[in-house]
């Protein structure tokens, strides 16, 4: 509705997306007040250094002046930098600065001092006395797409240079949001090479798992086939999504690990069912029996995974939706390749086994006396362990009681943890507590949120603004917003309508506006277009009004209020909820927006979305299971198992201090799909058992799926533990915190 061209006009107040501006926080090393000559001189030097940071990109020399956001045909400057030439007047109090917003009543220009100043002490009239922290902001030209690569590289250079600067009187803290943004990308880059390592490790493990002391019955190539099948699914999925023009997001780095885990799981189940078929049967008969045992349980788990991700497609976060698109297609291709490609490889392996060919040399292997029985015994040793020992132990009454008690205790701890759950991304926890980045986050929330950020009040309908009752209703609406304890008063309101009305009463307008009747809609619009918005001071308001094609109606417009005392995420989420409630109760269709609201909004809706996905998925799992296996009790057990896993996962996550945010919500979506696999395979094996006694059914179930589940758990560990260790270690080797001595670069004359 209100697009912004930063190549022509850059205005923080009117930004609709979170600005990509680089920032730096500054503190006095020897006191609490920065408004001193030494500090201001150092800040002036710092500003010059930052503006002279120069990089070479694609053979071109690029500095800040090539990528800066433009205002009045010049690079937009920090308000504090603009007044440094009048430093002596500022120090002698001849020049006064009004915090947080200083509006000129004659020119309508304003200086938003809340951008630069934090920890401000001011008098009763709002004039600044002392400033504890200063923030320098360097906006970039985000409208010019050809400069995106330049901007990305310059921001990296900015961070590297700022981290190595040292001044006599001021202490510098890097922009924490930029550090986190770059570190998340660096983390994804670090995890990506682990994919090849994981593929190699899992391939070796699978090949070894399928190998026995029988050269004929060993199936090492099936382990390789399982990994190749998973790779085909990943490539097919990403290829299809790319061909459809669907954006690839950073969180998709998890999908190859997910698909490898899912594919290997199903492969273990299929091979386990193959092993219990009669070796005297033909390959066709053995394949039929294998698929009759395994295909249904694989279909159930695939369908529930697909449904879980399809539900996640309805999430309000675009990143989560995109992740779900990719995940759904990955799972579909996994199932397709599992049934076709992997099944074909299994059939080929069956023909090789039927002809008594060596698994490695493919030559006929002669069978010695009694070798066949020894081979079978050794081949099924692990499967028999779960049947003869694990099932036997679990069948004892005392063990059942202990298992149930442990389950109740574990679930109780999980439920207790859920009650302590915190929502929202807390990037400061990514870093050591005493690091500069963590300190910079604290500085932002403690010192730069007394007057935080503007909120846009958009009236999203066509109105006749010349009518007095419409003007009055808008004034009343703005007063409702300003009555909120976390919204600043009317003196900080930025309203084109307010200043247009003031201009009509100004002596200068008596001649220029005399030909217009302000009670008539077209005259009101013509005066606005041809007189008011042509004033240099009022041009800023032109982006606040949307006209129809022939300029006979104002179809939408926006106004601005300033938030205050936003000291933590809980307050931010409360304010967002309250402002949206005021908008909803209004007689006019209102949209409330701020460029920072997407970060805040995820706090408000993440928990709601997660709970919704959780319950709907559990219900759908129950329906799918009953559709394939008409046993309500087993379906309830599977559904209840999933509920327990999710509750315990969230509970322990909360106890370990992990917030529920977009990232952990994505993990919970994965968990929804993962946790169906084991109980579904176990229940299906139990129900299709040929035995009538429950104990014997349990033994057969564990005989068929116990060892595959154990193998799959090991595969999960191999896939995710390296990633986990990389993430845990990442804050401590954070490049943004590294000593400048450890870097291999030089800056000569400002050129990197």
XYZ file of C-alpha atoms in Angstrom:
752
model
C 0.000 0.000 0.000
C 2.776 2.407 0.936
C 5.846 1.381 -0.999
C 9.021 3.275 -0.193
C 11.801 4.212 -2.594
C 14.971 4.458 -0.503
C 16.847 5.563 -3.631
C 14.907 8.839 -3.451
C 13.579 9.250 0.091
C 14.602 7.332 3.221
C 12.568 7.795 6.383
C 12.831 5.489 9.417
C 9.346 6.387 10.577
C 7.766 5.253 7.322
C 9.660 1.991 6.824
C 7.277 -0.921 6.303
C 9.967 -3.629 6.566
C 12.684 -3.943 9.189
C 15.523 -1.773 7.876
C 18.810 -3.410 6.915
C 20.668 -0.479 8.421
C 23.991 -1.159 10.155
C 24.198 0.161 13.711
C 26.762 0.709 16.425
C 26.205 1.521 20.129
C 28.529 3.910 21.963
C 29.224 4.440 25.670
C 31.483 6.850 27.564
C 34.413 4.900 29.034
C 34.804 7.258 31.985
C 31.300 8.331 32.901
C 27.592 8.182 32.153
C 27.230 11.263 29.952
C 28.287 11.279 26.304
C 27.480 14.945 25.695
C 31.092 15.975 26.268
C 33.586 17.354 23.795
C 36.020 14.412 23.798
C 33.195 11.936 23.290
C 31.575 13.933 20.502
C 34.893 14.360 18.690
C 35.527 10.602 18.867
C 31.985 9.969 17.590
C 32.648 12.330 14.685
C 35.842 10.415 13.820
C 34.002 7.081 14.154
C 31.326 8.297 11.743
C 33.967 9.273 9.178
C 35.723 5.903 9.521
C 32.480 4.006 8.972
C 31.548 6.084 5.940
C 35.016 5.451 4.477
C 34.840 1.671 4.852
C 35.476 0.547 1.307
C 35.214 -2.875 -0.267
C 35.933 -4.319 -3.687
C 33.005 -6.295 -5.130
C 33.173 -7.783 -8.613
C 36.113 -5.524 -9.413
C 34.268 -2.373 -8.301
C 35.284 -0.155 -5.389
C 32.251 0.363 -3.149
C 31.908 2.525 -0.049
C 28.954 3.676 2.040
C 28.167 6.582 -0.260
C 27.429 4.095 -3.066
C 24.799 2.187 -1.078
C 23.357 4.692 1.394
C 19.682 5.501 1.806
C 18.878 8.868 0.213
C 17.035 11.810 1.772
C 16.789 15.159 0.002
C 19.237 13.936 -2.668
C 21.942 13.194 -0.085
C 22.931 10.233 2.045
C 20.719 10.228 5.107
C 22.742 11.303 8.148
C 22.306 10.566 11.815
C 20.672 13.556 13.550
C 23.546 13.735 16.041
C 26.098 13.945 13.197
C 24.152 16.804 11.605
C 24.499 18.980 14.709
C 28.162 18.234 15.484
C 29.271 21.359 13.585
C 27.332 23.231 16.313
C 29.013 21.218 19.063
C 29.972 24.286 21.127
C 26.379 25.578 21.136
C 25.172 22.136 22.210
C 27.685 21.952 25.088
C 26.881 25.496 26.230
C 23.127 24.723 26.125
C 22.494 27.444 23.557
C 21.171 24.720 21.275
C 18.584 22.437 22.856
C 17.406 19.048 21.686
C 13.912 17.834 22.519
C 13.610 14.120 23.214
C 12.325 11.868 21.709
C 10.940 13.824 18.737
C 11.493 17.430 17.765
C 8.962 18.753 15.233
C 9.291 22.164 13.625
C 5.781 23.702 13.662
C 6.562 25.890 10.640
C 8.387 23.534 8.282
C 6.873 20.261 9.609
C 10.341 18.726 9.550
C 11.292 16.570 12.493
C 14.302 15.012 14.151
C 13.686 11.638 15.795
C 16.301 11.807 18.560
C 15.138 8.427 19.847
C 17.122 6.966 16.919
C 20.428 8.206 18.355
C 19.895 8.684 22.079
C 19.442 6.093 24.823
C 19.464 6.411 28.615
C 18.434 10.068 28.302
C 17.923 12.458 31.205
C 15.729 15.393 30.209
C 13.923 18.288 31.914
C 10.184 18.782 32.318
C 9.980 20.276 28.829
C 11.677 17.249 27.270
C 15.006 18.969 26.545
C 18.034 16.690 26.746
C 20.354 17.082 29.747
C 22.487 13.925 29.593
C 22.808 10.934 27.258
C 24.255 7.631 28.489
C 24.321 5.782 25.123
C 24.410 6.938 21.522
C 23.445 4.756 18.593
C 24.720 5.552 15.114
C 22.554 4.154 12.316
C 23.634 3.734 8.695
C 20.623 3.089 6.448
C 21.138 1.539 3.028
C 19.337 1.793 -0.292
C 17.059 -1.241 -0.109
C 14.997 -0.328 -3.186
C 17.856 -0.845 -5.626
C 18.039 -4.620 -6.119
C 21.265 -4.345 -8.120
C 23.000 -3.131 -4.959
C 21.964 -6.052 -2.764
C 25.285 -7.868 -3.117
C 27.182 -4.636 -2.421
C 25.081 -4.014 0.680
C 25.584 -7.539 1.985
C 29.364 -7.367 1.600
C 29.601 -3.830 2.989
C 27.644 -4.809 6.109
C 30.099 -7.660 6.699
C 33.018 -5.257 6.282
C 31.284 -2.779 8.595
C 31.057 -5.391 11.321
C 34.649 -6.516 10.911
C 35.993 -2.960 11.041
C 33.881 -1.811 13.962
C 34.997 -4.784 16.047
C 38.658 -3.813 15.787
C 38.282 -0.082 16.483
C 39.434 1.355 19.803
C 39.015 4.924 21.021
C 40.330 6.812 24.015
C 37.064 8.086 25.429
C 34.300 5.906 23.990
C 33.514 2.194 24.017
C 31.886 0.615 20.971
C 29.390 -2.250 20.791
C 28.477 -3.885 17.461
C 24.968 -3.988 16.079
C 23.531 -7.156 17.722
C 20.811 -7.674 15.115
C 23.339 -7.593 12.266
C 25.676 -9.948 14.144
C 22.825 -12.429 14.711
C 21.660 -12.204 11.110
C 25.149 -12.912 9.760
C 25.840 -15.603 12.352
C 22.654 -17.507 11.483
C 23.813 -17.519 7.852
C 27.333 -18.528 8.920
C 25.864 -21.310 11.040
C 23.895 -22.601 8.054
C 27.117 -22.473 6.018
C 28.920 -24.453 8.728
C 26.189 -27.079 8.921
C 26.010 -27.595 5.147
C 29.374 -29.448 4.870
C 28.209 -31.754 7.666
C 25.629 -33.099 5.229
C 28.307 -34.839 3.166
C 29.934 -36.178 6.329
C 26.558 -37.454 7.548
C 25.879 -39.141 4.196
C 29.229 -40.935 4.278
C 28.858 -42.037 7.924
C 25.265 -43.214 7.471
C 26.157 -45.051 4.261
C 28.970 -46.938 5.999
C 26.744 -47.712 8.987
C 23.879 -48.968 6.791
C 26.200 -51.107 4.694
C 27.659 -52.638 7.875
C 24.173 -53.112 9.400
C 23.059 -55.130 6.401
C 26.239 -57.253 6.451
C 26.387 -60.594 8.263
C 28.941 -63.409 8.312
C 27.060 -64.906 5.355
C 28.530 -63.684 2.052
C 25.255 -64.576 0.348
C 22.737 -63.068 2.753
C 24.751 -59.910 3.425
C 23.135 -56.872 1.800
C 25.679 -54.018 1.975
C 24.414 -52.639 -1.328
C 20.969 -52.157 0.212
C 22.498 -49.701 2.685
C 23.926 -47.751 -0.234
C 20.585 -48.040 -2.076
C 18.763 -46.570 0.947
C 21.079 -43.544 1.006
C 20.877 -43.099 -2.791
C 17.081 -43.306 -2.596
C 17.056 -40.569 0.050
C 19.394 -38.453 -2.065
C 17.126 -38.854 -5.085
C 14.149 -37.721 -2.980
C 15.987 -34.597 -1.749
C 17.238 -33.651 -5.223
C 13.813 -34.272 -6.807
C 12.044 -32.210 -4.139
C 14.383 -29.218 -4.256
C 14.437 -29.398 -8.048
C 10.644 -29.398 -8.304
C 10.241 -26.543 -5.794
C 12.925 -24.535 -7.578
C 11.224 -25.134 -10.938
C 7.960 -23.916 -9.386
C 9.701 -20.731 -8.256
C 9.308 -21.362 -4.526
C 11.987 -19.604 -2.509
C 14.551 -21.660 -0.599
C 14.915 -20.622 3.080
C 17.723 -21.233 5.583
C 15.670 -23.667 7.673
C 15.549 -26.048 4.683
C 19.085 -27.091 5.611
C 17.415 -29.468 8.093
C 15.442 -31.311 5.418
C 18.219 -33.553 4.058
C 18.851 -34.771 7.614
C 15.107 -35.361 8.063
C 14.761 -37.259 4.787
C 17.794 -39.425 5.424
C 16.376 -40.315 8.827
C 12.911 -41.118 7.414
C 14.239 -43.064 4.411
C 16.653 -45.178 6.448
C 13.909 -45.921 8.973
C 11.603 -47.345 6.312
C 14.491 -49.214 4.685
C 15.344 -50.970 7.943
C 11.699 -52.039 8.353
C 11.488 -53.392 4.783
C 14.738 -55.367 5.076
C 13.723 -56.726 8.492
C 10.498 -58.076 6.986
C 12.466 -59.540 4.064
C 14.738 -61.424 6.437
C 11.862 -63.325 8.080
C 10.466 -64.588 4.766
C 11.124 -68.168 3.718
C 14.402 -68.427 1.791
C 12.944 -71.337 -0.188
C 10.263 -69.104 -1.717
C 10.737 -67.326 -5.025
C 11.807 -63.676 -5.090
C 8.310 -62.650 -6.207
C 6.711 -64.430 -3.232
C 9.244 -63.012 -0.782
C 8.689 -59.503 -2.134
C 4.919 -59.957 -1.791
C 5.229 -61.077 1.829
C 7.716 -58.279 2.605
C 5.452 -55.598 1.183
C 2.361 -57.057 2.837
C 4.108 -56.669 6.201
C 5.903 -53.369 5.706
C 4.132 -51.335 3.014
C 1.054 -50.526 5.120
C 3.040 -49.268 8.126
C 5.279 -47.237 5.795
C 2.202 -45.791 4.089
C 0.700 -44.857 7.467
C 3.851 -43.038 8.595
C 4.215 -41.308 5.221
C 0.615 -40.105 5.189
C 0.820 -38.798 8.741
C 4.091 -37.015 7.933
C 2.515 -35.454 4.843
C -0.588 -34.398 6.783
C 1.566 -32.920 9.543
C 3.442 -30.763 7.053
C 0.269 -29.882 5.141
C -1.227 -28.537 8.360
C 1.960 -26.544 8.929
C 1.398 -24.952 5.496
C -1.434 -22.970 7.110
C 0.970 -21.285 9.570
C 1.090 -17.505 9.368
C 4.878 -17.418 9.037
C 6.024 -17.505 5.391
C 9.289 -19.224 6.385
C 7.381 -22.052 8.082
C 5.057 -22.415 5.089
C 7.968 -22.598 2.641
C 9.706 -25.161 4.851
C 6.487 -27.199 4.874
C 6.197 -27.061 1.065
C 9.685 -28.492 0.699
C 9.180 -31.038 3.499
C 5.917 -32.321 2.010
C 7.396 -32.847 -1.444
C 10.476 -34.474 0.120
C 8.334 -36.981 2.023
C 6.238 -37.730 -1.086
C 9.332 -38.400 -3.172
C 10.808 -40.454 -0.333
C 7.766 -42.742 -0.352
C 7.820 -42.976 -4.159
C 11.503 -43.926 -4.316
C 11.164 -46.233 -1.299
C 8.466 -48.327 -2.951
C 9.972 -48.280 -6.443
C 13.724 -47.717 -6.475
C 14.597 -49.301 -3.127
C 12.120 -52.130 -3.704
C 13.699 -52.824 -7.089
C 17.152 -52.933 -5.503
C 15.803 -55.362 -2.898
C 14.432 -57.597 -5.671
C 17.820 -57.582 -7.433
C 19.452 -58.460 -4.118
C 16.910 -61.278 -3.790
C 17.831 -62.707 -7.190
C 21.498 -62.550 -6.213
C 20.711 -64.350 -2.947
C 18.602 -66.928 -4.805
C 21.546 -67.745 -7.052
C 23.953 -67.929 -4.101
C 26.132 -65.066 -5.403
C 28.671 -63.389 -3.134
C 27.511 -59.912 -2.088
C 30.872 -58.362 -2.989
C 32.344 -60.457 -5.812
C 29.023 -61.610 -7.361
C 30.490 -65.085 -7.830
C 28.711 -68.309 -6.853
C 29.468 -69.225 -3.241
C 29.411 -72.907 -2.276
C 27.680 -73.775 0.970
C 29.550 -75.930 3.424
C 27.889 -78.423 5.748
C 25.825 -76.867 8.558
C 26.820 -73.420 7.247
C 23.265 -72.498 6.389
C 22.007 -72.914 9.969
C 25.003 -71.031 11.413
C 24.454 -68.181 8.983
C 20.786 -67.882 9.877
C 21.546 -67.980 13.581
C 24.137 -65.218 13.313
C 22.037 -63.142 10.919
C 19.060 -63.025 13.249
C 21.069 -62.693 16.493
C 20.182 -59.020 17.085
C 16.533 -59.535 16.110
C 16.350 -62.513 18.460
C 17.873 -60.422 21.258
C 14.848 -58.083 21.191
C 12.456 -61.051 21.027
C 14.023 -63.304 23.656
C 15.406 -60.756 26.112
C 13.819 -57.321 25.709
C 10.270 -58.673 25.177
C 10.719 -61.168 28.020
C 11.859 -58.437 30.428
C 9.021 -56.106 29.401
C 6.473 -58.883 29.997
C 7.269 -59.156 33.710
C 4.687 -57.453 36.000
C 7.298 -55.591 38.086
C 8.992 -54.196 34.972
C 5.615 -53.110 33.584
C 4.948 -51.242 36.842
C 8.367 -49.563 36.741
C 7.875 -48.563 33.080
C 4.450 -47.076 33.834
C 5.808 -45.171 36.858
C 8.735 -43.824 34.845
C 6.333 -42.811 32.087
C 4.085 -40.951 34.554
C 7.075 -39.204 36.157
C 8.514 -38.244 32.784
C 5.167 -36.972 31.493
C 4.561 -35.042 34.734
C 7.928 -33.301 34.399
C 7.064 -32.510 30.786
C 3.670 -31.035 31.755
C 5.316 -28.969 34.493
C 7.872 -27.718 31.955
C 5.089 -26.672 29.574
C 3.670 -24.372 32.287
C 7.050 -22.588 32.412
C 7.291 -22.190 28.648
C 8.499 -18.813 27.382
C 7.691 -17.542 23.911
C 9.715 -15.463 21.512
C 13.150 -15.382 19.936
C 15.862 -14.366 22.376
C 18.950 -13.854 20.251
C 21.013 -12.715 23.237
C 21.095 -16.305 24.521
C 23.055 -17.270 21.386
C 26.132 -15.606 22.868
C 28.190 -15.782 26.094
C 26.695 -13.480 28.736
C 29.710 -11.179 28.919
C 30.229 -10.869 25.173
C 29.795 -7.544 23.427
C 26.869 -8.859 21.393
C 24.926 -9.945 24.491
C 25.753 -6.575 26.063
C 24.504 -4.784 22.938
C 21.148 -6.573 23.226
C 20.906 -5.436 26.848
C 21.745 -1.877 25.812
C 18.981 -1.887 23.225
C 16.242 -3.136 25.555
C 17.348 -1.122 28.604
C 18.199 2.209 26.990
C 16.577 2.508 23.556
C 13.034 1.410 24.285
C 11.800 4.269 26.456
C 10.608 5.664 23.128
C 10.924 2.660 20.863
C 9.521 2.674 17.351
C 6.643 4.279 15.443
C 3.433 2.405 14.709
C 1.518 3.027 11.496
C -2.258 3.379 11.788
C -3.618 2.621 8.316
C -7.223 3.489 7.438
C -7.896 0.940 4.745
C -11.012 2.334 3.094
C -12.154 5.235 0.930
C -13.249 8.229 3.024
C -14.306 11.812 2.376
C -11.721 13.540 4.581
C -13.302 16.943 3.922
C -16.239 16.059 6.173
C -15.969 17.364 9.712
C -17.446 14.226 11.252
C -14.843 12.050 9.455
C -12.052 14.304 10.733
C -13.494 14.124 14.219
C -13.763 10.335 14.144
C -10.102 10.083 13.073
C -9.087 12.399 15.929
C -11.035 10.234 18.375
C -9.422 7.111 16.929
C -5.924 8.574 17.393
C -6.815 9.578 20.953
C -7.805 5.980 21.699
C -4.411 4.769 20.545
C -2.629 7.534 22.464
C -4.528 6.667 25.647
C -2.637 3.372 25.794
C 0.062 3.521 28.525
C 2.744 2.414 26.054
C 1.900 4.970 23.357
C 3.304 8.510 23.495
C 0.963 11.511 23.551
C -0.479 13.595 20.740
C 2.568 15.903 20.670
C 4.468 13.010 19.039
C 1.738 12.164 16.544
C 2.673 12.482 12.868
C -0.481 13.088 10.832
C -0.828 14.546 7.370
C -4.450 15.492 8.170
C -3.452 17.305 11.356
C -0.779 19.391 9.606
C -2.964 19.979 6.544
C -5.640 21.476 8.785
C -3.020 23.588 10.573
C -1.709 24.761 7.208
C -5.215 25.872 6.169
C -5.258 28.250 9.152
C -1.714 29.507 8.491
C -1.429 33.115 7.183
C 0.618 31.899 4.189
C -2.268 29.732 2.981
C -4.788 32.579 2.796
C -3.749 33.330 -0.765
C -2.752 29.897 -2.029
C -5.805 28.154 -0.588
C -8.405 30.873 -1.092
C -9.764 29.305 -4.293
C -10.572 25.993 -2.572
C -13.652 25.200 -0.501
C -12.350 22.807 2.171
C -15.839 21.462 2.859
C -16.013 20.033 -0.667
C -14.262 16.718 -1.305
C -12.648 17.569 -4.658
C -11.455 20.986 -3.466
C -10.056 19.350 -0.341
C -8.116 16.868 -2.504
C -7.001 19.498 -5.051
C -5.689 21.778 -2.306
C -3.887 18.815 -0.777
C -2.337 17.790 -4.113
C -1.549 21.112 -5.748
C -0.612 23.227 -2.729
C 0.144 21.400 0.520
C 2.043 18.371 -0.804
C 4.109 20.600 -3.109
C 5.628 22.329 -0.123
C 9.149 21.042 0.450
C 8.415 20.399 4.140
C 5.205 18.493 3.380
C 6.543 16.205 0.646
C 7.149 13.560 3.301
C 3.373 13.177 3.675
C 2.900 12.252 0.006
C 3.825 8.651 0.861
C 1.110 8.550 3.536
C -1.823 8.986 1.150
C -3.126 6.653 -1.582
C -5.324 8.256 -4.255
C -7.415 6.510 -6.867
C -6.376 6.657 -10.527
C -8.072 9.982 -11.358
C -7.337 11.619 -7.978
C -10.979 12.029 -7.000
C -10.802 9.894 -3.856
C -8.395 9.085 -1.043
C -8.683 5.314 -0.914
C -6.409 4.828 2.104
C -4.065 6.794 4.327
C -1.856 6.310 7.359
C -0.942 8.100 10.567
C 1.843 7.520 13.082
C 2.081 7.161 16.842
C 5.215 6.509 18.885
C 5.533 3.604 21.330
C 7.233 4.012 24.696
C 8.537 1.940 27.619
C 8.897 -1.247 25.529
C 11.457 -2.716 27.923
C 11.004 -6.407 27.150
C 9.322 -8.833 24.763
C 6.347 -9.439 27.054
C 5.459 -5.739 26.984
C 5.908 -5.667 23.203
C 3.546 -8.583 22.686
C 0.976 -7.060 25.077
C 1.118 -3.720 23.257
C 0.706 -5.423 19.882
C -2.341 -7.335 21.119
C -3.883 -4.204 22.664
C -3.351 -2.031 19.582
C -4.865 -4.678 17.328
C -7.824 -4.881 19.694
C -8.369 -1.105 19.438
C -8.196 -1.386 15.642
C -10.689 -4.254 15.639
C -13.167 -2.315 17.795
C -12.965 0.724 15.526
C -15.844 1.561 13.180
C -13.307 2.036 10.412
C -11.259 -0.797 8.860
C -7.862 -0.281 10.497
C -4.510 -1.991 9.955
C -1.917 -1.548 12.708
C 1.645 -2.050 11.514
C 5.252 -1.475 12.478
C 8.376 -2.754 10.760
C 9.280 -4.454 14.079
C 5.886 -6.138 14.539
C 6.851 -9.327 12.635
C 9.449 -10.014 15.339
C 6.920 -9.284 18.068
C 3.998 -11.014 16.377
C 5.715 -14.395 16.380
C 5.678 -14.206 20.210
C 1.911 -13.749 20.168
C 0.930 -16.414 17.644
C 3.687 -19.052 17.862
C 2.189 -20.807 20.885
C -1.285 -20.723 19.351
C -0.022 -22.159 16.039
C 2.038 -24.858 17.784
C -0.897 -26.037 19.906
C -3.159 -26.004 16.863
C -0.702 -28.090 14.815
C -0.181 -30.408 17.765
C -3.842 -31.292 18.378
C -4.897 -31.422 14.723
C -1.950 -33.668 13.846
C -2.745 -36.051 16.708
C -6.372 -36.241 15.562
C -5.388 -36.872 11.941
C -2.903 -39.560 12.996
C -5.717 -41.301 14.828
C -8.010 -41.082 11.778
C -5.319 -42.316 9.347
C -4.333 -45.215 11.590
C -7.946 -46.321 12.075
C -8.504 -46.092 8.311
C -5.687 -48.555 7.620
C -5.845 -50.605 10.803
C -9.403 -50.692 12.181
C -8.394 -51.060 15.824
C -9.507 -48.081 17.907
C -7.503 -49.024 21.009
C -4.200 -49.239 19.117
C -4.989 -46.026 17.245
C -5.644 -44.267 20.579
C -2.373 -45.639 21.957
C -0.458 -44.327 18.928
C -2.148 -40.917 19.177
C -1.548 -40.763 22.932
C 2.080 -41.743 22.388
C 2.483 -38.809 19.993
C 0.815 -36.438 22.474
C 3.159 -37.624 25.219
C 6.261 -37.205 23.044
C 5.308 -33.660 22.033
C 4.412 -32.618 25.601
C 7.633 -34.052 26.997
C 9.707 -32.476 24.217
C 8.216 -29.021 24.811
C 8.416 -29.490 28.590
C 12.085 -30.443 28.689
C 12.837 -27.765 26.088
C 11.296 -25.212 28.470
C 13.194 -26.554 31.497
C 16.453 -26.272 29.539
C 15.681 -22.606 28.821
C 14.749 -22.948 25.134
C 11.985 -20.538 24.141
C 9.104 -21.444 21.865
C 9.821 -19.426 18.739
C 9.740 -19.855 14.965
C 12.863 -22.043 15.037
C 11.690 -24.383 17.788
C 8.201 -24.432 16.235
C 9.786 -25.752 13.034
C 11.474 -28.455 15.103
C 8.104 -29.326 16.673
C 6.649 -29.718 13.166
C 9.460 -32.169 12.423
C 8.787 -33.903 15.726
C 5.126 -34.289 14.806
C 6.209 -36.284 11.766
C 9.029 -38.201 13.413
C 7.227 -39.466 16.501
C 4.604 -41.387 14.505
C 7.161 -43.762 12.966
C 8.092 -45.997 15.896
C 4.649 -46.503 17.500
C 3.005 -47.023 14.085
C 5.510 -49.712 13.044
C 5.249 -51.385 16.460
C 1.437 -51.339 16.584
C 1.067 -52.605 13.037
C 3.492 -55.472 13.702
C 1.571 -56.277 16.905
C -1.828 -56.305 15.207
C -0.718 -58.384 12.218
C 1.018 -60.983 14.388
C -0.154 -64.555 13.856
C -0.119 -65.223 17.617
C -3.145 -64.867 19.876
C -1.389 -64.333 23.223
C -0.318 -60.742 23.935
C 3.127 -61.772 25.199
C 3.857 -63.673 22.003
C 2.517 -60.785 19.913
C 4.922 -58.467 21.715
C 7.814 -60.843 21.040
C 7.037 -61.016 17.340
C 6.638 -57.250 17.152
C 10.015 -56.624 18.750
C 11.521 -59.361 16.605
C 10.412 -57.526 13.455
C 10.849 -53.847 14.404
C 12.928 -53.776 17.608
C 16.291 -53.963 15.899
C 15.280 -51.624 13.014
C 14.161 -49.057 15.614
C 17.499 -49.433 17.409
C 19.355 -49.028 14.107
C 17.261 -45.986 13.228
C 17.997 -44.383 16.609
C 21.722 -44.776 15.936
C 21.256 -43.202 12.489
C 19.441 -40.237 14.060
C 22.337 -39.794 16.467
C 24.855 -39.922 13.627
C 22.856 -37.337 11.665
C 21.987 -34.837 14.368
C 24.712 -35.035 17.034
C 27.367 -33.381 14.776
C 24.872 -30.618 13.966
C 24.020 -30.249 17.650
C 27.685 -29.997 18.643
C 28.300 -27.463 15.886
C 25.419 -25.285 17.118
C 26.487 -25.561 20.774
C 30.081 -24.633 19.961
C 29.160 -21.845 17.529
C 28.716 -18.937 20.021
C 32.127 -19.619 21.517
C 33.893 -19.443 18.169
C 31.708 -16.577 16.956
C 33.656 -14.779 14.282
C 32.198 -11.440 15.249
C 33.762 -11.842 18.687
C 37.169 -12.906 17.371
C 40.220 -10.802 18.035
C 41.196 -8.638 15.112
C 44.718 -10.120 15.317
C 43.317 -13.467 14.205
C 41.898 -12.065 10.992
C 43.673 -12.239 7.693
C 42.882 -8.863 6.196
C 44.308 -5.367 6.069
C 42.759 -2.010 5.549
C 44.932 0.455 3.681
C 43.448 3.849 3.037
C 40.014 2.504 3.886
C 40.185 -0.176 1.173
C 39.871 -3.792 2.295
